[in-house]
Amino acid sequence: AQSVTQPDIHITVSEGASLELRCNYSYGATPYLFWYVQSPGQGLQLLLKYFSGDTLVQGIKGFEAEFKRSQSSFNLRKPSVHWSDAAEYFCAVGDSSYKLIFGSGTRLLVRP
Amino acid sequence: GAVVSQHPSRVICKSGTSVKIECRSLDFQATTMFWYRQFPKQSLMLMATSNEGSKATYEQGVEKDKFLINHASLTLSTLTVTSAHPEDSSFYICSAAQGLSSFSYEQYFGPGTRLTVT
């Protein structure tokens, strides 16, 4: 069965520091992979997605993610975090019927 | 573009009553809508998928008679929680998709509805 694991429940970084959020997936075929951000009172917003091609994907708000098939990972990165990046981040894998299976989320806290 | 709204944002109801949550795609036609449930500090769990004009497809373990889903138009889907109980208290999120294919997988999410059953 498909699954997504986000091993870090919370991550705290200082403003201006780099960020990496981990995501591992389990899926039999070539996965469709997504990163979403959820801010209080707002819907989930798509940061980036990977379908095929270049394994380094650029997204909005300065985020990028790298698909590594050998490690079944799709980690999200940002070189310099801003206070406004504090939110909940979800990794998801899409299955063949276009359903999304979400990880448990990582809450990002940003120190001033 | 691609805005999805939900109404109400918060609702409190008494045990045994029913409550309806609306999900609207404001600037596009949504052929498919999804309903999710999110428990505190947990992930989104898909409850059901609805296509306009068709019966919803429910995920395993979701009671279709308890969670009634209607997708009567291309811009509106409703979730009715019937005979609500305190264990139904949760955050309900809908998403809408314009047309799903291998090249277009994108779902647009509403802001969610916090249901509290007393």
PDB file of C-alpha atoms in Angstrom:
ATOM      1  CA  ALA A   1       0.000   0.000   0.000  1.00  0.00           C
ATOM      2  CA  GLN A   2       1.102   3.521  -0.676  1.00  0.00           C
ATOM      3  CA  SER A   3       2.313   5.554   2.260  1.00  0.00           C
ATOM      4  CA  VAL A   4       4.171   8.727   3.049  1.00  0.00           C
ATOM      5  CA  THR A   5       6.402   9.268   6.050  1.00  0.00           C
ATOM      6  CA  GLN A   6       7.490  12.599   7.402  1.00  0.00           C
ATOM      7  CA  PRO A   7       9.790  11.658  10.261  1.00  0.00           C
ATOM      8  CA  ASP A   8      10.016  15.118  11.826  1.00  0.00           C
ATOM      9  CA  ILE A   9       6.932  16.300  13.705  1.00  0.00           C
ATOM     10  CA  HIS A  10       8.468  19.677  14.551  1.00  0.00           C
ATOM     11  CA  ILE A  11      11.442  21.547  13.192  1.00  0.00           C
ATOM     12  CA  THR A  12      12.731  24.854  14.514  1.00  0.00           C
ATOM     13  CA  VAL A  13      15.135  26.973  12.517  1.00  0.00           C
ATOM     14  CA  SER A  14      16.425  30.487  12.876  1.00  0.00           C
ATOM     15  CA  GLU A  15      15.324  33.085  10.373  1.00  0.00           C
ATOM     16  CA  GLY A  16      17.818  33.189   7.527  1.00  0.00           C
ATOM     17  CA  ALA A  17      18.999  29.625   8.113  1.00  0.00           C
ATOM     18  CA  SER A  18      18.570  26.845   5.587  1.00  0.00           C
ATOM     19  CA  LEU A  19      15.799  24.304   5.850  1.00  0.00           C
ATOM     20  CA  GLU A  20      15.298  20.706   4.849  1.00  0.00           C
ATOM     21  CA  LEU A  21      12.085  18.813   5.520  1.00  0.00           C
ATOM     22  CA  ARG A  22      12.227  15.079   5.006  1.00  0.00           C
ATOM     23  CA  CYS A  23       9.731  12.943   3.148  1.00  0.00           C
ATOM     24  CA  ASN A  24       9.889   9.254   2.324  1.00  0.00           C
ATOM     25  CA  TYR A  25       7.289   7.441   0.294  1.00  0.00           C
ATOM     26  CA  SER A  26       6.275   3.916  -0.476  1.00  0.00           C
ATOM     27  CA  TYR A  27       4.755   3.411  -3.897  1.00  0.00           C
ATOM     28  CA  GLY A  28       5.083   0.647  -6.441  1.00  0.00           C
ATOM     29  CA  ALA A  29       5.126   2.668  -9.625  1.00  0.00           C
ATOM     30  CA  THR A  30       6.609   6.004 -10.608  1.00  0.00           C
ATOM     31  CA  PRO A  31       5.180   8.345  -8.023  1.00  0.00           C
ATOM     32  CA  TYR A  32       3.546  11.701  -8.416  1.00  0.00           C
ATOM     33  CA  LEU A  33       4.919  13.702  -5.494  1.00  0.00           C
ATOM     34  CA  PHE A  34       3.748  16.928  -3.940  1.00  0.00           C
ATOM     35  CA  TRP A  35       4.574  19.340  -1.156  1.00  0.00           C
ATOM     36  CA  TYR A  36       1.811  21.464   0.350  1.00  0.00           C
ATOM     37  CA  VAL A  37       1.901  24.164   3.014  1.00  0.00           C
ATOM     38  CA  GLN A  38      -0.969  24.768   5.431  1.00  0.00           C
ATOM     39  CA  SER A  39      -1.249  28.047   7.279  1.00  0.00           C
ATOM     40  CA  PRO A  40      -3.897  28.680   9.938  1.00  0.00           C
ATOM     41  CA  GLY A  41      -7.190  29.734   8.411  1.00  0.00           C
ATOM     42  CA  GLN A  42      -6.022  28.980   4.908  1.00  0.00           C
ATOM     43  CA  GLY A  43      -6.326  26.027   2.633  1.00  0.00           C
ATOM     44  CA  LEU A  44      -3.429  23.852   1.648  1.00  0.00           C
ATOM     45  CA  GLN A  45      -1.301  25.550  -0.947  1.00  0.00           C
ATOM     46  CA  LEU A  46       0.760  23.618  -3.450  1.00  0.00           C
ATOM     47  CA  LEU A  47       4.448  24.456  -3.196  1.00  0.00           C
ATOM     48  CA  LEU A  48       5.741  22.147  -5.895  1.00  0.00           C
ATOM     49  CA  LYS A  49       5.195  18.820  -7.575  1.00  0.00           C
ATOM     50  CA  TYR A  50       7.185  16.125  -9.321  1.00  0.00           C
ATOM     51  CA  PHE A  51       5.748  14.038 -12.122  1.00  0.00           C
ATOM     52  CA  SER A  52       8.780  13.129 -14.233  1.00  0.00           C
ATOM     53  CA  GLY A  53      11.898  14.600 -15.749  1.00  0.00           C
ATOM     54  CA  ASP A  54      14.388  16.694 -13.840  1.00  0.00           C
ATOM     55  CA  THR A  55      14.602  15.337 -10.319  1.00  0.00           C
ATOM     56  CA  LEU A  56      15.235  18.770  -8.835  1.00  0.00           C
ATOM     57  CA  VAL A  57      11.974  20.660  -8.793  1.00  0.00           C
ATOM     58  CA  GLN A  58      11.598  24.370  -8.191  1.00  0.00           C
ATOM     59  CA  GLY A  59       8.496  25.665  -6.491  1.00  0.00           C
ATOM     60  CA  ILE A  60       6.960  28.841  -5.207  1.00  0.00           C
ATOM     61  CA  LYS A  61       8.270  30.958  -2.339  1.00  0.00           C
ATOM     62  CA  GLY A  62      11.849  29.877  -2.978  1.00  0.00           C
ATOM     63  CA  PHE A  63      11.311  26.205  -2.177  1.00  0.00           C
ATOM     64  CA  GLU A  64      12.787  23.290  -4.061  1.00  0.00           C
ATOM     65  CA  ALA A  65      12.646  19.534  -3.672  1.00  0.00           C
ATOM     66  CA  GLU A  66      14.739  16.680  -4.971  1.00  0.00           C
ATOM     67  CA  PHE A  67      13.349  13.313  -5.993  1.00  0.00           C
ATOM     68  CA  LYS A  68      15.713  10.471  -5.183  1.00  0.00           C
ATOM     69  CA  ARG A  69      14.320   7.189  -6.381  1.00  0.00           C
ATOM     70  CA  SER A  70      17.064   5.116  -4.761  1.00  0.00           C
ATOM     71  CA  GLN A  71      16.169   6.546  -1.363  1.00  0.00           C
ATOM     72  CA  SER A  72      12.408   6.823  -1.975  1.00  0.00           C
ATOM     73  CA  SER A  73      12.696  10.393  -0.810  1.00  0.00           C
ATOM     74  CA  PHE A  74      11.386  13.788  -1.843  1.00  0.00           C
ATOM     75  CA  ASN A  75      12.903  16.248   0.600  1.00  0.00           C
ATOM     76  CA  LEU A  76      11.908  19.892   0.615  1.00  0.00           C
ATOM     77  CA  ARG A  77      14.576  22.576   0.919  1.00  0.00           C
ATOM     78  CA  LYS A  78      14.886  26.308   1.191  1.00  0.00           C
ATOM     79  CA  PRO A  79      18.232  28.106   1.418  1.00  0.00           C
ATOM     80  CA  SER A  80      17.066  30.932   3.681  1.00  0.00           C
ATOM     81  CA  VAL A  81      13.935  30.723   5.805  1.00  0.00           C
ATOM     82  CA  HIS A  82      11.702  33.729   6.439  1.00  0.00           C
ATOM     83  CA  TRP A  83       9.480  34.176   9.494  1.00  0.00           C
ATOM     84  CA  SER A  84       6.454  33.918   7.199  1.00  0.00           C
ATOM     85  CA  ASP A  85       7.433  30.346   6.324  1.00  0.00           C
ATOM     86  CA  ALA A  86       6.269  29.151   9.747  1.00  0.00           C
ATOM     87  CA  ALA A  87       3.441  26.721   8.952  1.00  0.00           C
ATOM     88  CA  GLU A  88       2.592  23.044   8.617  1.00  0.00           C
ATOM     89  CA  TYR A  89       4.114  21.255   5.649  1.00  0.00           C
ATOM     90  CA  PHE A  90       2.684  18.127   4.090  1.00  0.00           C
ATOM     91  CA  CYS A  91       4.268  15.763   1.632  1.00  0.00           C
ATOM     92  CA  ALA A  92       1.879  13.721  -0.505  1.00  0.00           C
ATOM     93  CA  VAL A  93       1.976  11.010  -3.123  1.00  0.00           C
ATOM     94  CA  GLY A  94      -0.650  10.700  -5.814  1.00  0.00           C
ATOM     95  CA  ASP A  95      -1.883   7.319  -6.826  1.00  0.00           C
ATOM     96  CA  SER A  96      -3.186   6.062 -10.161  1.00  0.00           C
ATOM     97  CA  SER A  97      -6.740   7.173  -9.379  1.00  0.00           C
ATOM     98  CA  TYR A  98      -5.613  10.749  -8.651  1.00  0.00           C
ATOM     99  CA  LYS A  99      -6.067  10.430  -4.914  1.00  0.00           C
ATOM    100  CA  LEU A 100      -3.529  12.070  -2.646  1.00  0.00           C
ATOM    101  CA  ILE A 101      -2.000  10.219   0.274  1.00  0.00           C
ATOM    102  CA  PHE A 102      -0.575  12.638   2.782  1.00  0.00           C
ATOM    103  CA  GLY A 103       2.192  12.336   5.307  1.00  0.00           C
ATOM    104  CA  SER A 104       1.562  13.310   8.893  1.00  0.00           C
ATOM    105  CA  GLY A 105       3.025  16.760   8.422  1.00  0.00           C
ATOM    106  CA  THR A 106       5.953  18.719   9.811  1.00  0.00           C
ATOM    107  CA  ARG A 107       5.381  21.895  11.777  1.00  0.00           C
ATOM    108  CA  LEU A 108       8.014  24.509  11.041  1.00  0.00           C
ATOM    109  CA  LEU A 109       8.791  27.062  13.703  1.00  0.00           C
ATOM    110  CA  VAL A 110      11.018  30.012  12.865  1.00  0.00           C
ATOM    111  CA  ARG A 111      13.124  31.730  15.516  1.00  0.00           C
ATOM    112  CA  PRO A 112      13.606  35.459  15.028  1.00  0.00           C
TER     113      PRO A 112
ATOM    114  CA  GLY B   1      -7.315  31.959  -9.697  1.00  0.00           C
ATOM    115  CA  ALA B   2      -8.444  28.509  -8.519  1.00  0.00           C
ATOM    116  CA  VAL B   3     -10.105  29.565  -5.302  1.00  0.00           C
ATOM    117  CA  VAL B   4     -12.124  27.140  -3.216  1.00  0.00           C
ATOM    118  CA  SER B   5     -14.318  28.313  -0.375  1.00  0.00           C
ATOM    119  CA  GLN B   6     -15.956  26.430   2.452  1.00  0.00           C
ATOM    120  CA  HIS B   7     -18.891  27.453   4.547  1.00  0.00           C
ATOM    121  CA  PRO B   8     -19.160  27.619   7.453  1.00  0.00           C
ATOM    122  CA  SER B   9     -15.614  27.981   8.718  1.00  0.00           C
ATOM    123  CA  ARG B  10     -16.693  26.869  12.185  1.00  0.00           C
ATOM    124  CA  VAL B  11     -19.823  25.169  13.412  1.00  0.00           C
ATOM    125  CA  ILE B  12     -20.952  23.867  16.765  1.00  0.00           C
ATOM    126  CA  CYS B  13     -23.882  21.516  16.883  1.00  0.00           C
ATOM    127  CA  LYS B  14     -25.571  19.335  19.439  1.00  0.00           C
ATOM    128  CA  SER B  15     -25.237  15.598  19.464  1.00  0.00           C
ATOM    129  CA  GLY B  16     -27.880  13.952  17.300  1.00  0.00           C
ATOM    130  CA  THR B  17     -28.357  16.849  14.915  1.00  0.00           C
ATOM    131  CA  SER B  18     -27.148  17.094  11.321  1.00  0.00           C
ATOM    132  CA  VAL B  19     -24.856  19.708   9.872  1.00  0.00           C
ATOM    133  CA  LYS B  20     -24.134  20.633   6.274  1.00  0.00           C
ATOM    134  CA  ILE B  21     -20.801  21.920   4.996  1.00  0.00           C
ATOM    135  CA  GLU B  22     -20.548  23.568   1.604  1.00  0.00           C
ATOM    136  CA  CYS B  23     -17.565  23.555  -0.707  1.00  0.00           C
ATOM    137  CA  ARG B  24     -17.527  25.897  -3.686  1.00  0.00           C
ATOM    138  CA  SER B  25     -15.091  26.408  -6.512  1.00  0.00           C
ATOM    139  CA  LEU B  26     -15.323  30.147  -7.137  1.00  0.00           C
ATOM    140  CA  ASP B  27     -13.568  30.657 -10.430  1.00  0.00           C
ATOM    141  CA  PHE B  28     -13.452  27.296 -12.144  1.00  0.00           C
ATOM    142  CA  GLN B  29     -15.599  24.283 -12.786  1.00  0.00           C
ATOM    143  CA  ALA B  30     -14.730  21.354 -10.593  1.00  0.00           C
ATOM    144  CA  THR B  31     -15.485  18.016 -12.177  1.00  0.00           C
ATOM    145  CA  THR B  32     -14.099  16.237  -9.135  1.00  0.00           C
ATOM    146  CA  MET B  33     -14.227  17.196  -5.482  1.00  0.00           C
ATOM    147  CA  PHE B  34     -12.617  15.453  -2.552  1.00  0.00           C
ATOM    148  CA  TRP B  35     -13.520  15.523   1.113  1.00  0.00           C
ATOM    149  CA  TYR B  36     -10.878  15.043   3.779  1.00  0.00           C
ATOM    150  CA  ARG B  37     -10.890  14.832   7.532  1.00  0.00           C
ATOM    151  CA  GLN B  38      -8.005  16.087   9.618  1.00  0.00           C
ATOM    152  CA  PHE B  39      -7.557  15.161  13.253  1.00  0.00           C
ATOM    153  CA  PRO B  40      -5.473  17.414  15.529  1.00  0.00           C
ATOM    154  CA  LYS B  41      -1.778  17.192  14.755  1.00  0.00           C
ATOM    155  CA  GLN B  42      -2.451  14.510  12.177  1.00  0.00           C
ATOM    156  CA  SER B  43      -2.605  14.205   8.461  1.00  0.00           C
ATOM    157  CA  LEU B  44      -5.485  14.613   6.058  1.00  0.00           C
ATOM    158  CA  MET B  45      -7.452  11.423   5.552  1.00  0.00           C
ATOM    159  CA  LEU B  46      -9.463  11.122   2.369  1.00  0.00           C
ATOM    160  CA  MET B  47     -13.101  10.393   3.097  1.00  0.00           C
ATOM    161  CA  ALA B  48     -14.650  10.357  -0.348  1.00  0.00           C
ATOM    162  CA  THR B  49     -14.341  11.428  -3.946  1.00  0.00           C
ATOM    163  CA  SER B  50     -17.273  12.945  -5.784  1.00  0.00           C
ATOM    164  CA  ASN B  51     -17.733  13.590  -9.461  1.00  0.00           C
ATOM    165  CA  GLU B  52     -20.375  16.022 -10.639  1.00  0.00           C
ATOM    166  CA  GLY B  53     -23.661  14.271 -11.231  1.00  0.00           C
ATOM    167  CA  SER B  54     -22.479  10.928  -9.864  1.00  0.00           C
ATOM    168  CA  LYS B  55     -22.624   9.192  -6.523  1.00  0.00           C
ATOM    169  CA  ALA B  56     -19.647   9.741  -4.297  1.00  0.00           C
ATOM    170  CA  THR B  57     -17.052   7.030  -3.855  1.00  0.00           C
ATOM    171  CA  TYR B  58     -16.233   6.500  -0.212  1.00  0.00           C
ATOM    172  CA  GLU B  59     -12.973   5.289   1.239  1.00  0.00           C
ATOM    173  CA  GLN B  60     -12.895   2.119   3.240  1.00  0.00           C
ATOM    174  CA  GLY B  61     -14.183   2.633   6.755  1.00  0.00           C
ATOM    175  CA  VAL B  62     -16.158   5.805   5.996  1.00  0.00           C
ATOM    176  CA  GLU B  63     -19.873   5.438   6.625  1.00  0.00           C
ATOM    177  CA  LYS B  64     -21.679   6.716   3.561  1.00  0.00           C
ATOM    178  CA  ASP B  65     -24.996   6.974   5.400  1.00  0.00           C
ATOM    179  CA  LYS B  66     -23.417   9.159   8.022  1.00  0.00           C
ATOM    180  CA  PHE B  67     -21.408  11.394   5.734  1.00  0.00           C
ATOM    181  CA  LEU B  68     -23.707  12.307   2.866  1.00  0.00           C
ATOM    182  CA  ILE B  69     -21.986  13.899  -0.086  1.00  0.00           C
ATOM    183  CA  ASN B  70     -23.750  15.673  -2.896  1.00  0.00           C
ATOM    184  CA  HIS B  71     -22.029  17.135  -5.953  1.00  0.00           C
ATOM    185  CA  ALA B  72     -24.968  18.536  -7.833  1.00  0.00           C
ATOM    186  CA  SER B  73     -23.172  21.180  -9.853  1.00  0.00           C
ATOM    187  CA  LEU B  74     -19.721  21.888 -11.198  1.00  0.00           C
ATOM    188  CA  THR B  75     -19.111  24.500  -8.525  1.00  0.00           C
ATOM    189  CA  LEU B  76     -20.726  23.073  -5.415  1.00  0.00           C
ATOM    190  CA  SER B  77     -20.350  19.993  -3.280  1.00  0.00           C
ATOM    191  CA  THR B  78     -21.887  19.487   0.137  1.00  0.00           C
ATOM    192  CA  LEU B  79     -21.003  17.205   3.011  1.00  0.00           C
ATOM    193  CA  THR B  80     -23.756  16.512   5.509  1.00  0.00           C
ATOM    194  CA  VAL B  81     -22.807  14.906   8.793  1.00  0.00           C
ATOM    195  CA  THR B  82     -25.968  13.161   9.946  1.00  0.00           C
ATOM    196  CA  SER B  83     -26.815  12.425  13.553  1.00  0.00           C
ATOM    197  CA  ALA B  84     -23.549  13.931  14.650  1.00  0.00           C
ATOM    198  CA  HIS B  85     -21.743  12.633  17.701  1.00  0.00           C
ATOM    199  CA  PRO B  86     -18.806  14.092  19.635  1.00  0.00           C
ATOM    200  CA  GLU B  87     -16.420  11.692  17.883  1.00  0.00           C
ATOM    201  CA  ASP B  88     -17.353  13.394  14.592  1.00  0.00           C
ATOM    202  CA  SER B  89     -15.736  16.585  15.849  1.00  0.00           C
ATOM    203  CA  SER B  90     -12.907  17.309  13.475  1.00  0.00           C
ATOM    204  CA  PHE B  91     -11.554  19.595  10.792  1.00  0.00           C
ATOM    205  CA  TYR B  92     -13.158  18.873   7.419  1.00  0.00           C
ATOM    206  CA  ILE B  93     -11.398  20.007   4.267  1.00  0.00           C
ATOM    207  CA  CYS B  94     -12.572  19.867   0.693  1.00  0.00           C
ATOM    208  CA  SER B  95     -10.582  20.126  -2.486  1.00  0.00           C
ATOM    209  CA  ALA B  96     -11.606  20.598  -6.077  1.00  0.00           C
ATOM    210  CA  ALA B  97     -10.032  19.587  -9.339  1.00  0.00           C
ATOM    211  CA  GLN B  98     -10.815  20.915 -12.753  1.00  0.00           C
ATOM    212  CA  GLY B  99      -9.995  17.805 -14.671  1.00  0.00           C
ATOM    213  CA  LEU B 100      -7.742  15.028 -13.550  1.00  0.00           C
ATOM    214  CA  SER B 101      -5.264  13.326 -15.809  1.00  0.00           C
ATOM    215  CA  SER B 102      -1.703  12.125 -15.718  1.00  0.00           C
ATOM    216  CA  PHE B 103      -0.691  15.631 -16.715  1.00  0.00           C
ATOM    217  CA  SER B 104      -3.039  17.560 -14.480  1.00  0.00           C
ATOM    218  CA  TYR B 105      -3.174  16.239 -10.983  1.00  0.00           C
ATOM    219  CA  GLU B 106      -3.791  19.447  -9.154  1.00  0.00           C
ATOM    220  CA  GLN B 107      -6.333  19.764  -6.377  1.00  0.00           C
ATOM    221  CA  TYR B 108      -7.220  23.165  -4.943  1.00  0.00           C
ATOM    222  CA  PHE B 109      -8.048  23.132  -1.259  1.00  0.00           C
ATOM    223  CA  GLY B 110     -10.632  24.991   0.741  1.00  0.00           C
ATOM    224  CA  PRO B 111      -9.734  26.594   4.103  1.00  0.00           C
ATOM    225  CA  GLY B 112     -11.519  23.913   6.083  1.00  0.00           C
ATOM    226  CA  THR B 113     -14.476  23.719   8.470  1.00  0.00           C
ATOM    227  CA  ARG B 114     -14.028  23.102  12.165  1.00  0.00           C
ATOM    228  CA  LEU B 115     -16.927  20.971  13.439  1.00  0.00           C
ATOM    229  CA  THR B 116     -17.510  20.649  17.166  1.00  0.00           C
ATOM    230  CA  VAL B 117     -20.263  18.355  18.376  1.00  0.00           C
ATOM    231  CA  THR B 118     -21.347  18.905  21.979  1.00  0.00           C
TER     232      THR B 118
END
